[in-house]
Tab-separated table of C-alpha atoms and ligand atoms in Angstrom:
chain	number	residue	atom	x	y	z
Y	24	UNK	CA	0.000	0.000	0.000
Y	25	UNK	CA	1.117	3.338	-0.626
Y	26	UNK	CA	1.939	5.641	2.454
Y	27	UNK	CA	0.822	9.636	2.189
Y	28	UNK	CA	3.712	11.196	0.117
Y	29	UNK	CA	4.210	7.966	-2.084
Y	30	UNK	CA	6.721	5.979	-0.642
Y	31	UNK	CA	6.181	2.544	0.291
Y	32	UNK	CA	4.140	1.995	3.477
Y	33	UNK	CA	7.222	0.357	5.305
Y	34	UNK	CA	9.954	2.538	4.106
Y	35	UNK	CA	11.284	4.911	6.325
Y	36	UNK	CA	9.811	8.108	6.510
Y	37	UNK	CA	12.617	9.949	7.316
Y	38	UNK	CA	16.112	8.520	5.704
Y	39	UNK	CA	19.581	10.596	6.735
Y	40	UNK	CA	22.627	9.577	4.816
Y	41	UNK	CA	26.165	10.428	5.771
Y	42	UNK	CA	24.892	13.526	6.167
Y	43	UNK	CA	27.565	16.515	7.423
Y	44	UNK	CA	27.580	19.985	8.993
Y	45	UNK	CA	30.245	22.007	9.319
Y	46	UNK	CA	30.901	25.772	10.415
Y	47	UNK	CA	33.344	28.017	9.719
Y	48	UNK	CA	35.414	28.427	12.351
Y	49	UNK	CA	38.757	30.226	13.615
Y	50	UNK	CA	40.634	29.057	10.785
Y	51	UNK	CA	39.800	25.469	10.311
Y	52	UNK	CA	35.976	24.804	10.089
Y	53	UNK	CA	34.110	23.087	12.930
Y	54	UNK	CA	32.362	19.578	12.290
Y	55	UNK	CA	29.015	19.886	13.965
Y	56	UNK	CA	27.927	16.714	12.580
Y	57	UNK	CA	30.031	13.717	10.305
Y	58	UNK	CA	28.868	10.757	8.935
Y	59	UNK	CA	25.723	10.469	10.266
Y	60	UNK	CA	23.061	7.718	8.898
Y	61	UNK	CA	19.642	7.399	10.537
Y	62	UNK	CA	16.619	5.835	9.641
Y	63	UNK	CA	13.587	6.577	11.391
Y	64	UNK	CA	10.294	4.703	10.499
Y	65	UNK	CA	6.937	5.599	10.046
Y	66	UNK	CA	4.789	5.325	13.373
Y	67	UNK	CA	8.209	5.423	15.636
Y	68	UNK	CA	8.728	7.362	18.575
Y	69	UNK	CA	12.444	7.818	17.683
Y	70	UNK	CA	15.331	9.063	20.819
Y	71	UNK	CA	18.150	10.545	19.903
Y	72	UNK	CA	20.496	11.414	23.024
Y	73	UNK	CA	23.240	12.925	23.548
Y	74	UNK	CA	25.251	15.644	25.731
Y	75	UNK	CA	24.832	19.352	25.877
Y	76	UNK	CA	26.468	20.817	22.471
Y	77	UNK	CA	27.129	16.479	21.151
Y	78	UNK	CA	25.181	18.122	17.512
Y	79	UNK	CA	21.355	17.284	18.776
Y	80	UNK	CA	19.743	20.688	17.677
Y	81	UNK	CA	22.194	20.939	14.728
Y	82	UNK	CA	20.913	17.159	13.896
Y	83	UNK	CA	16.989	18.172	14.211
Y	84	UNK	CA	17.372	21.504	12.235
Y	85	UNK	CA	18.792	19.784	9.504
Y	86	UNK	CA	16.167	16.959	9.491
Y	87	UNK	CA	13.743	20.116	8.835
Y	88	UNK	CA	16.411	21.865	6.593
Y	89	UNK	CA	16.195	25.000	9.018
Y	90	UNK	CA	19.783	24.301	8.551
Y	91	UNK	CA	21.121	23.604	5.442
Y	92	UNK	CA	23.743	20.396	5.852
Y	93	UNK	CA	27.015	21.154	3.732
Y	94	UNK	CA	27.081	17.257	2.753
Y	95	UNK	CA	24.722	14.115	2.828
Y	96	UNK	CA	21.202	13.718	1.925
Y	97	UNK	CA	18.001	14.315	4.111
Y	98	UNK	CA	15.350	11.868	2.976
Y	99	UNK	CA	11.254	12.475	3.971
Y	100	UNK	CA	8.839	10.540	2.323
Y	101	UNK	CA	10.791	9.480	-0.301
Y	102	UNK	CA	12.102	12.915	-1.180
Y	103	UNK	CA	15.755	14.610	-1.081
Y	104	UNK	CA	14.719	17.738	0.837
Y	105	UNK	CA	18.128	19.403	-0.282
Y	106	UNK	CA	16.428	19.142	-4.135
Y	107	UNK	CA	13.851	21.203	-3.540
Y	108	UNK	CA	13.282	24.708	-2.743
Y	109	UNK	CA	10.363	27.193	-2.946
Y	110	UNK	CA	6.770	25.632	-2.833
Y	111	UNK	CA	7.747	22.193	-2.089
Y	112	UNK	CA	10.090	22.486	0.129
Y	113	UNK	CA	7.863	24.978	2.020
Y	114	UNK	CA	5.312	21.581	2.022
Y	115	UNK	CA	7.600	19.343	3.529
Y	116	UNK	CA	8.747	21.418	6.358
Y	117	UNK	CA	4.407	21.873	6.961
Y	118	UNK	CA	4.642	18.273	7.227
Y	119	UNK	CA	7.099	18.478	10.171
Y	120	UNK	CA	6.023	19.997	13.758
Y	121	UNK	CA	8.479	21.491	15.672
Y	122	UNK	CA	8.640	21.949	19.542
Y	123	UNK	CA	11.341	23.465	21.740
Y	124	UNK	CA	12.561	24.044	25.179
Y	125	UNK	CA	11.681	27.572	25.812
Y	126	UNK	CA	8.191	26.996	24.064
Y	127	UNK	CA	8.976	29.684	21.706
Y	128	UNK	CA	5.239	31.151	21.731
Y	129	UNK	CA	4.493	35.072	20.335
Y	130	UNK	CA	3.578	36.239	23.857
Y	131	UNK	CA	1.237	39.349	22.636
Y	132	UNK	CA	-0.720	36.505	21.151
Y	133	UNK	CA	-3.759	34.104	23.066
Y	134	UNK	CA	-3.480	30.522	22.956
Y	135	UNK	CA	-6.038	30.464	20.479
Y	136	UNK	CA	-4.158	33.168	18.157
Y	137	UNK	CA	-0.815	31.095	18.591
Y	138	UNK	CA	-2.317	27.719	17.247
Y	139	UNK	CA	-4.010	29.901	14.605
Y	140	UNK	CA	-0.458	31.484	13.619
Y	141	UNK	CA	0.573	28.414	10.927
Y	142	UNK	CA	-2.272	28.691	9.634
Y	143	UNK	CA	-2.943	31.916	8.707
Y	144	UNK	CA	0.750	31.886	7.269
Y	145	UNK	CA	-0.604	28.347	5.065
Y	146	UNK	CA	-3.122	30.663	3.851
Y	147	UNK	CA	-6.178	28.857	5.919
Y	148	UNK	CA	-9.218	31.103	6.443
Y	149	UNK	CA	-9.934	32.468	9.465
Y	150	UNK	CA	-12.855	30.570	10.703
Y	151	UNK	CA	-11.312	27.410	9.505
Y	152	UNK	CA	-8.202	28.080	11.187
Y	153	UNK	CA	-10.291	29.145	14.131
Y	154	UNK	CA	-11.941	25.935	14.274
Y	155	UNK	CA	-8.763	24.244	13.902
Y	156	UNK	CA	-7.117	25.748	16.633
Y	157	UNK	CA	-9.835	25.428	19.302
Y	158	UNK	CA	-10.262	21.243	17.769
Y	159	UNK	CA	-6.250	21.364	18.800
Y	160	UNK	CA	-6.250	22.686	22.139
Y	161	UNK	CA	-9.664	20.914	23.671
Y	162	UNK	CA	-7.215	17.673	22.426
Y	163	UNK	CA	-3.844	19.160	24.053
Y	164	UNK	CA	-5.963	19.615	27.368
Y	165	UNK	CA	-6.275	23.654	27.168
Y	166	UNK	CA	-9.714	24.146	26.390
Y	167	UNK	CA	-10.524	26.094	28.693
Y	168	UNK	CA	-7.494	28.768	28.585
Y	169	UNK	CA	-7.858	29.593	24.903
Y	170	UNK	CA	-8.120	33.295	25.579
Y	171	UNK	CA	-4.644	33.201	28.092
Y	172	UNK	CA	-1.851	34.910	27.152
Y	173	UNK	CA	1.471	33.440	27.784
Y	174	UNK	CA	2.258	34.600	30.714
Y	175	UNK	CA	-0.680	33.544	31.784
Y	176	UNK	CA	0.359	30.027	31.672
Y	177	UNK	CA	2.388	27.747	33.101
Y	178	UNK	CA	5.283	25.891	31.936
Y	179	UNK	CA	3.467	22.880	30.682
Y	180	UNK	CA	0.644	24.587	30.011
Y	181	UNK	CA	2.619	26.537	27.467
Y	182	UNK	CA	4.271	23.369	25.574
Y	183	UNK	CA	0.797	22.361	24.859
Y	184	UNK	CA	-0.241	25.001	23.219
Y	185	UNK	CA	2.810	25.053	21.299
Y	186	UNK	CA	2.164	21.143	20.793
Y	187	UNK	CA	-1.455	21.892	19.297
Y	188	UNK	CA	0.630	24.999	17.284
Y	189	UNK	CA	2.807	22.430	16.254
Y	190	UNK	CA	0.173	20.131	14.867
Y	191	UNK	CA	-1.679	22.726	13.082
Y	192	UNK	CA	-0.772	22.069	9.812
Y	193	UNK	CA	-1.593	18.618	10.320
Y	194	UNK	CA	2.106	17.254	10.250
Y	195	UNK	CA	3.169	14.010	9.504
Y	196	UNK	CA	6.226	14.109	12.145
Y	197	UNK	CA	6.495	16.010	15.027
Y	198	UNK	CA	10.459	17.159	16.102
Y	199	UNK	CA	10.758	18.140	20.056
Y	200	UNK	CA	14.093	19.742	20.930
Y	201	UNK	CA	14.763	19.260	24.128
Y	202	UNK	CA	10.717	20.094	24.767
Y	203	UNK	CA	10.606	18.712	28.539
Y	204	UNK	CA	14.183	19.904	29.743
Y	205	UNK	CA	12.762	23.251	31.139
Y	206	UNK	CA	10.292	21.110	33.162
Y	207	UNK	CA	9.552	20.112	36.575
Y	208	UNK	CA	9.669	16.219	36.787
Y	209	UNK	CA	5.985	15.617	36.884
Y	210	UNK	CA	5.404	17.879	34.187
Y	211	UNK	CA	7.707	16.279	32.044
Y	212	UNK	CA	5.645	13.522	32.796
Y	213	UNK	CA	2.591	14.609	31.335
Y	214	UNK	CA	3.743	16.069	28.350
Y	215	UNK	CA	5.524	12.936	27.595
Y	216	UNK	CA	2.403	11.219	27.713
Y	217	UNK	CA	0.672	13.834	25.266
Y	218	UNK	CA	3.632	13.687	22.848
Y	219	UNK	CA	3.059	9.525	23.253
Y	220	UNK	CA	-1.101	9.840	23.104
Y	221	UNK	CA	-0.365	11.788	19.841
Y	222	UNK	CA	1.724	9.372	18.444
Y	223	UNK	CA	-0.627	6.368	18.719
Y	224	UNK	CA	-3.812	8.400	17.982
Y	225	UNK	CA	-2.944	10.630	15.183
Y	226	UNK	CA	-0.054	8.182	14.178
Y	227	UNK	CA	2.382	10.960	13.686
Y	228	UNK	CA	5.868	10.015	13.904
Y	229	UNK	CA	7.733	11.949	16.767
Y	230	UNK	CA	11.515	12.619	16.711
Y	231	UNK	CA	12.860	13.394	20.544
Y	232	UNK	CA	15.960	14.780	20.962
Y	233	UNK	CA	16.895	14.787	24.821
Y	234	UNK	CA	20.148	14.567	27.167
Y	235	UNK	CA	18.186	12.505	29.915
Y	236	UNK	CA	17.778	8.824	29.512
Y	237	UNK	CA	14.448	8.961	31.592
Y	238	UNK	CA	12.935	10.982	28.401
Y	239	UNK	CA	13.929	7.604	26.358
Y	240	UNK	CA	12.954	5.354	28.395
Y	241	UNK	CA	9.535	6.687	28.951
Y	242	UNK	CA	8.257	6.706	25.800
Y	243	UNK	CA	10.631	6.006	23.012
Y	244	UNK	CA	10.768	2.683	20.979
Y	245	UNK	CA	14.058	3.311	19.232
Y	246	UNK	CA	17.356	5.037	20.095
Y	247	UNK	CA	20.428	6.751	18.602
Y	248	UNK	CA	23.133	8.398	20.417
Y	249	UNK	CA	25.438	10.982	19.234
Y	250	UNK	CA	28.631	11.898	20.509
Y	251	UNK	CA	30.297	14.635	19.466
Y	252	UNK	CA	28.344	15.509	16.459
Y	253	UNK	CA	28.907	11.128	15.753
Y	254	UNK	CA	26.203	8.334	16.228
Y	255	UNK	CA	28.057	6.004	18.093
Y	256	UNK	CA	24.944	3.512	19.047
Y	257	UNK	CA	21.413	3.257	17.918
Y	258	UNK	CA	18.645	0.799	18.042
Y	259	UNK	CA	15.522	-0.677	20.142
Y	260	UNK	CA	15.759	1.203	23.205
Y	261	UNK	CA	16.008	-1.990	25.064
Y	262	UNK	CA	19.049	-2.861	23.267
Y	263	UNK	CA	20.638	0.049	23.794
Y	264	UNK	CA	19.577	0.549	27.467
Y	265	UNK	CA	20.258	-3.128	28.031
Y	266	UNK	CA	23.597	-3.501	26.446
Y	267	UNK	CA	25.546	0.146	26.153
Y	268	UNK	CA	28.632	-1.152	24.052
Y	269	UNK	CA	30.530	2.356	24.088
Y	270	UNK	CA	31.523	4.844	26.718
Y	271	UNK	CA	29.404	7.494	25.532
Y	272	UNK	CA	26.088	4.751	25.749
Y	273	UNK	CA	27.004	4.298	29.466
Y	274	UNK	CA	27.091	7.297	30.745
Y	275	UNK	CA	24.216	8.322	29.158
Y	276	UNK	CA	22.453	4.780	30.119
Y	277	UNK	CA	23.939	4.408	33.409
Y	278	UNK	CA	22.880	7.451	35.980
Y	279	UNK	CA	26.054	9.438	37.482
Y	280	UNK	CA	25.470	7.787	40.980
Y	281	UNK	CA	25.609	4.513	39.496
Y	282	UNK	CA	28.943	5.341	37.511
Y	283	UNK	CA	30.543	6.364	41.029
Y	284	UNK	CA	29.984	3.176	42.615
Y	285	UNK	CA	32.922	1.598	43.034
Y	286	UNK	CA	33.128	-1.034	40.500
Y	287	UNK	CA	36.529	-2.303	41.374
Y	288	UNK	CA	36.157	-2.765	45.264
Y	289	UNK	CA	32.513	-4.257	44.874
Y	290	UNK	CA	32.108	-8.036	43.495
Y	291	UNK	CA	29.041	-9.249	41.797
Y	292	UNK	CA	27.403	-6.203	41.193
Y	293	UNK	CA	24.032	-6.873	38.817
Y	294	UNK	CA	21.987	-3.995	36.822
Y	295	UNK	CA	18.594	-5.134	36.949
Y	296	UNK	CA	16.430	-3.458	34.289
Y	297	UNK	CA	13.053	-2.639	34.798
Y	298	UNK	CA	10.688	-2.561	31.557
Y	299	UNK	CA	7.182	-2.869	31.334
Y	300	UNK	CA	6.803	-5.186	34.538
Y	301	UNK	CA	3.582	-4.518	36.681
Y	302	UNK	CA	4.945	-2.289	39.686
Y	303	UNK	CA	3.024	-4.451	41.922
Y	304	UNK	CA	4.804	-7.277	41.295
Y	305	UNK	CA	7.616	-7.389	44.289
Y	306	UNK	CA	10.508	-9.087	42.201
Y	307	UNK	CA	13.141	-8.475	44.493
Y	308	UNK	CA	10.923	-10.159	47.717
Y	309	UNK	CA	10.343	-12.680	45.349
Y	310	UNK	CA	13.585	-13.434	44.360
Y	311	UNK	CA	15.119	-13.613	47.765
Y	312	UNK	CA	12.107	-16.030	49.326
Y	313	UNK	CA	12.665	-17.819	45.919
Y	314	UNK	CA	16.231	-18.580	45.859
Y	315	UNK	CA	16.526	-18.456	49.535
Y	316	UNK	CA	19.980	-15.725	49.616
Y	317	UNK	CA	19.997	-12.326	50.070
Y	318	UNK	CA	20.709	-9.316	48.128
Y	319	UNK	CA	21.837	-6.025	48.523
Y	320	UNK	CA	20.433	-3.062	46.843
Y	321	UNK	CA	23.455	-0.504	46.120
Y	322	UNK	CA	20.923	1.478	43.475
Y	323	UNK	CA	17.804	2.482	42.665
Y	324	UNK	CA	15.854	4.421	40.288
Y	325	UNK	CA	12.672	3.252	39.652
Y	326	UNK	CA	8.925	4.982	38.769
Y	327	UNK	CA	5.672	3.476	38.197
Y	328	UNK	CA	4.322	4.819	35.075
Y	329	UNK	CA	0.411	3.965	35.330
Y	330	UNK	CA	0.837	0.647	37.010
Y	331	UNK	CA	4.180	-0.678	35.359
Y	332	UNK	CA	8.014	-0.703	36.407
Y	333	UNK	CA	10.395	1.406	34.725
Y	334	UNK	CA	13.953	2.143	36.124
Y	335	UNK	CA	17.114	0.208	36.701
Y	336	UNK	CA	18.474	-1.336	40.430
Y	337	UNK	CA	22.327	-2.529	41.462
Y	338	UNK	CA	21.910	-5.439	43.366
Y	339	UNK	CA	25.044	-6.760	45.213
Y	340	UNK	CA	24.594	-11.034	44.554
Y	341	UNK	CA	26.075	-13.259	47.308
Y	342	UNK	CA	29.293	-14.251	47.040
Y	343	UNK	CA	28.878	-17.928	46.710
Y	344	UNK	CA	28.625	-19.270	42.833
Y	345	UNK	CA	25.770	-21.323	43.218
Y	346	UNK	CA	23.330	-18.865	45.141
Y	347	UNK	CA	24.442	-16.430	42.186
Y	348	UNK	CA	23.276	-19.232	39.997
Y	349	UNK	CA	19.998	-19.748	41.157
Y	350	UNK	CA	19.393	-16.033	41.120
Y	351	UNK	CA	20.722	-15.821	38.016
Y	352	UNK	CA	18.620	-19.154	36.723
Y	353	UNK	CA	15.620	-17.418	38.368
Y	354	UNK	CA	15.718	-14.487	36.871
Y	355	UNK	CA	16.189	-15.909	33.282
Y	356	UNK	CA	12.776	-17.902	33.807
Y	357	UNK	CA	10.792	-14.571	35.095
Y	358	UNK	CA	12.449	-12.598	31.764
Y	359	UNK	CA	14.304	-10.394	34.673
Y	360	UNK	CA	16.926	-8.634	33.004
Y	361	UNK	CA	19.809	-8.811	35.250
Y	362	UNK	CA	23.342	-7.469	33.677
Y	363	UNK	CA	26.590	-7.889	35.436
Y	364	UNK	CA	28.733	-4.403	35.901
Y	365	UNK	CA	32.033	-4.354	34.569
Y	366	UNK	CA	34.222	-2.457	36.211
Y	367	UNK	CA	36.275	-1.719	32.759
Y	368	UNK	CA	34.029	-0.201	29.789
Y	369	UNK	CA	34.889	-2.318	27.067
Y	370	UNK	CA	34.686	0.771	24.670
Q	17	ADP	N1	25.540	28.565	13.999
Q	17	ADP	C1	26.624	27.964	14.494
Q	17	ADP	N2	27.862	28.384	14.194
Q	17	ADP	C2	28.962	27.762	14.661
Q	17	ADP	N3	28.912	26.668	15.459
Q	17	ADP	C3	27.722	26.180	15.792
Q	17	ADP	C4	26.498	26.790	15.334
Q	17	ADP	N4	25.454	26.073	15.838
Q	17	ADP	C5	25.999	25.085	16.579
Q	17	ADP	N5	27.353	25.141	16.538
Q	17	ADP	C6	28.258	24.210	17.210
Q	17	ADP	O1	27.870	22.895	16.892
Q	17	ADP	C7	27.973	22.036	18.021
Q	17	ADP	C8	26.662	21.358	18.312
Q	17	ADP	O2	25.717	22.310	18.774
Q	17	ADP	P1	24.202	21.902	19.050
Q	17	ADP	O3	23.666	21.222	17.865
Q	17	ADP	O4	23.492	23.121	19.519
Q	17	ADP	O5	24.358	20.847	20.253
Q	17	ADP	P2	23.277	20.304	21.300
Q	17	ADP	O6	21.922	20.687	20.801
Q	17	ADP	O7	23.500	18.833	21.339
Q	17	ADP	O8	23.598	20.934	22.610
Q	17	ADP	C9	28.479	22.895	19.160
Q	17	ADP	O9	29.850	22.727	19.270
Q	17	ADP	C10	28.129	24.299	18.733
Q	17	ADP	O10	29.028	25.221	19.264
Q	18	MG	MG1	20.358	21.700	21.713
């Protein structure tokens, strides 16, 4: 079947190929991205992680061709955005939503005129576009405020009216920069589970760039980190999560506390991942009255997201071989994740 735009329904909808970026700098020029290759499919809620200034808002600006990359090829839909220009490039970038940290809303405008903003520029008519915008922010939560200003809102308040701003033009993707760093934990939360609602309802694909794991492992089904303007990992975010293969994937997987411990005094350290388990299920009572040996908990970091387990323990396993066997042998049959820690990276 063909998908809207052309290309084959499982092809992905957004292709990058060895694409580059590179400033002028002092002299030499500066590499704010090399190499990079990324597919992201259709339906995905795609991660990409990585520090503060590893390329991330470079990387999303050229997926939109706000930036222009100076090598490589930005696929969508089948279609070499650095080809076009004028009308149809104006077209594709309608068919990407874009959302940012600071919200990035005209603050003399209301809600309602904000969400109505794209589509006055698209040319919409005014009671179209008014309907429109009010459909957009009953669905983002905000009915009620469409007449606030601003700075009238609060924080989370105002990233969902730049959500339902974002999906005015009825986008096929939706790009958030960094859109729940300026948040409070709880609201990050909830907008999380908008930008996830949005994704299975409308089926829009969602790109989410982010420098905290907890972002990817909320709502995210694939992963790509990038390291100084490199991808050095990417796949299901279990895989990723699960098995971090290079020193920049741990210490964006594993949380600074857990990096500190001291690897090379403790033996028989164990990362035990949680994903997707009912939180009412006590796996580490059950473990211990199962196997009969204690544990000890060095680490832990784990939410309940509306009734299941996400997060990641240390557990220190006894000493003796065989009680680390029957853990281990336990585990394995309950599909409990447990990773030993090693205290070298094997980068
Ligand atoms: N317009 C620009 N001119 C020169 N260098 C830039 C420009 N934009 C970004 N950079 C550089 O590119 C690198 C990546 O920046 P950025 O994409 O903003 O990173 P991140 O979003 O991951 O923090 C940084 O070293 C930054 O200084
Ligand atoms: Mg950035």
């Amino acid at each position: 079947m063909d998908a809207p735009g052309g290309g084959m329904a499982d092809e992905p909808i957004i292709s990058i190929e060895n694409l580059e970026k590179k400033y002028p700098g002092n002299g030499e020029s500066v590499f704010a991205l090399r190499g990079i290759d990324l597919q992201i499919g259709r339906g995905e809620i795609f991660g990409i992680i990585g520090k503060s200034g590893a390329g991330k808002s470079t990387l999303v600006r050229c997926i939109n061709l706000l930036e222009r990359p100076t090598a490589g090829r930005v696929i969508f839909e089948g279609r070499d955005l650095c080809r076009l220009s004028g009308a149809a490039l104006r077209e594709a970038r309608r068919s990407m939503g874009m959302i940012f940290q600071q919200f990035n809303l005209l603050m003399q405008r209301t809600a309602l005129e904000n969400v109505r903003f794209p589509l006055e520029l698209a040319g919409v008519s005014r009671a179209e576009g008014r309907r429109r915008a009010e459909e957009l922010l009953d669905m983002v939560g905000l009915g009620r405020r469409m007449g606030s200003y601003p700075s009238q809102l609060s924080g989370g308040q105002k990233q969902r009216v730049a959500i339902a701003r974002a999906l005015a033009t009825r986008p096929r993707v939706l790009l958030c920069d960094e859109a729940t760093s300026a948040l409070d934990p709880a609201t990050t939360d909830s907008i999380l589970a908008l930008i996830k609602d949005i994704n299975a309802q409308l089926g829009i694909t969602a790109v989410v760039i982010t420098h905290e794991m907890r972002v990817i492992d909320q709502i995210c089904s694939h992963v790509a980190i990038i390291s100084k303007g490199v991808i050095v990992e990417q796949g299901p975010v279990e895989e990723v999560f699960f098995h971090p293969r290079t020193e920049a994937a741990r210490r964006l997987v594993l949380p600074e506390a857990l990096q500190n411990l001291p690897l090379d005094k403790c033996d028989n350290l164990y990362r035990l991942i949680f994903n997707g388990r009912s939180s009412f299920e006590p796996v580490i009572s059950n473990l211990v009255l199962h196997c009969g040996c204690p544990v000890n908990i060095m680490y832990a970091d784990t939410r309940d997201l509306g009734g299941t387990a996400v997060g990641q323990m240390v557990l220190q396993l006894p000493d003796a071989e065989a009680s680390r066997k029957r853990i281990m042998d336990w585990a394995a049959a309950h599909h409990i994740a447990l990773e030993k820690l090693e205290d070298a990276p094997h980068d």
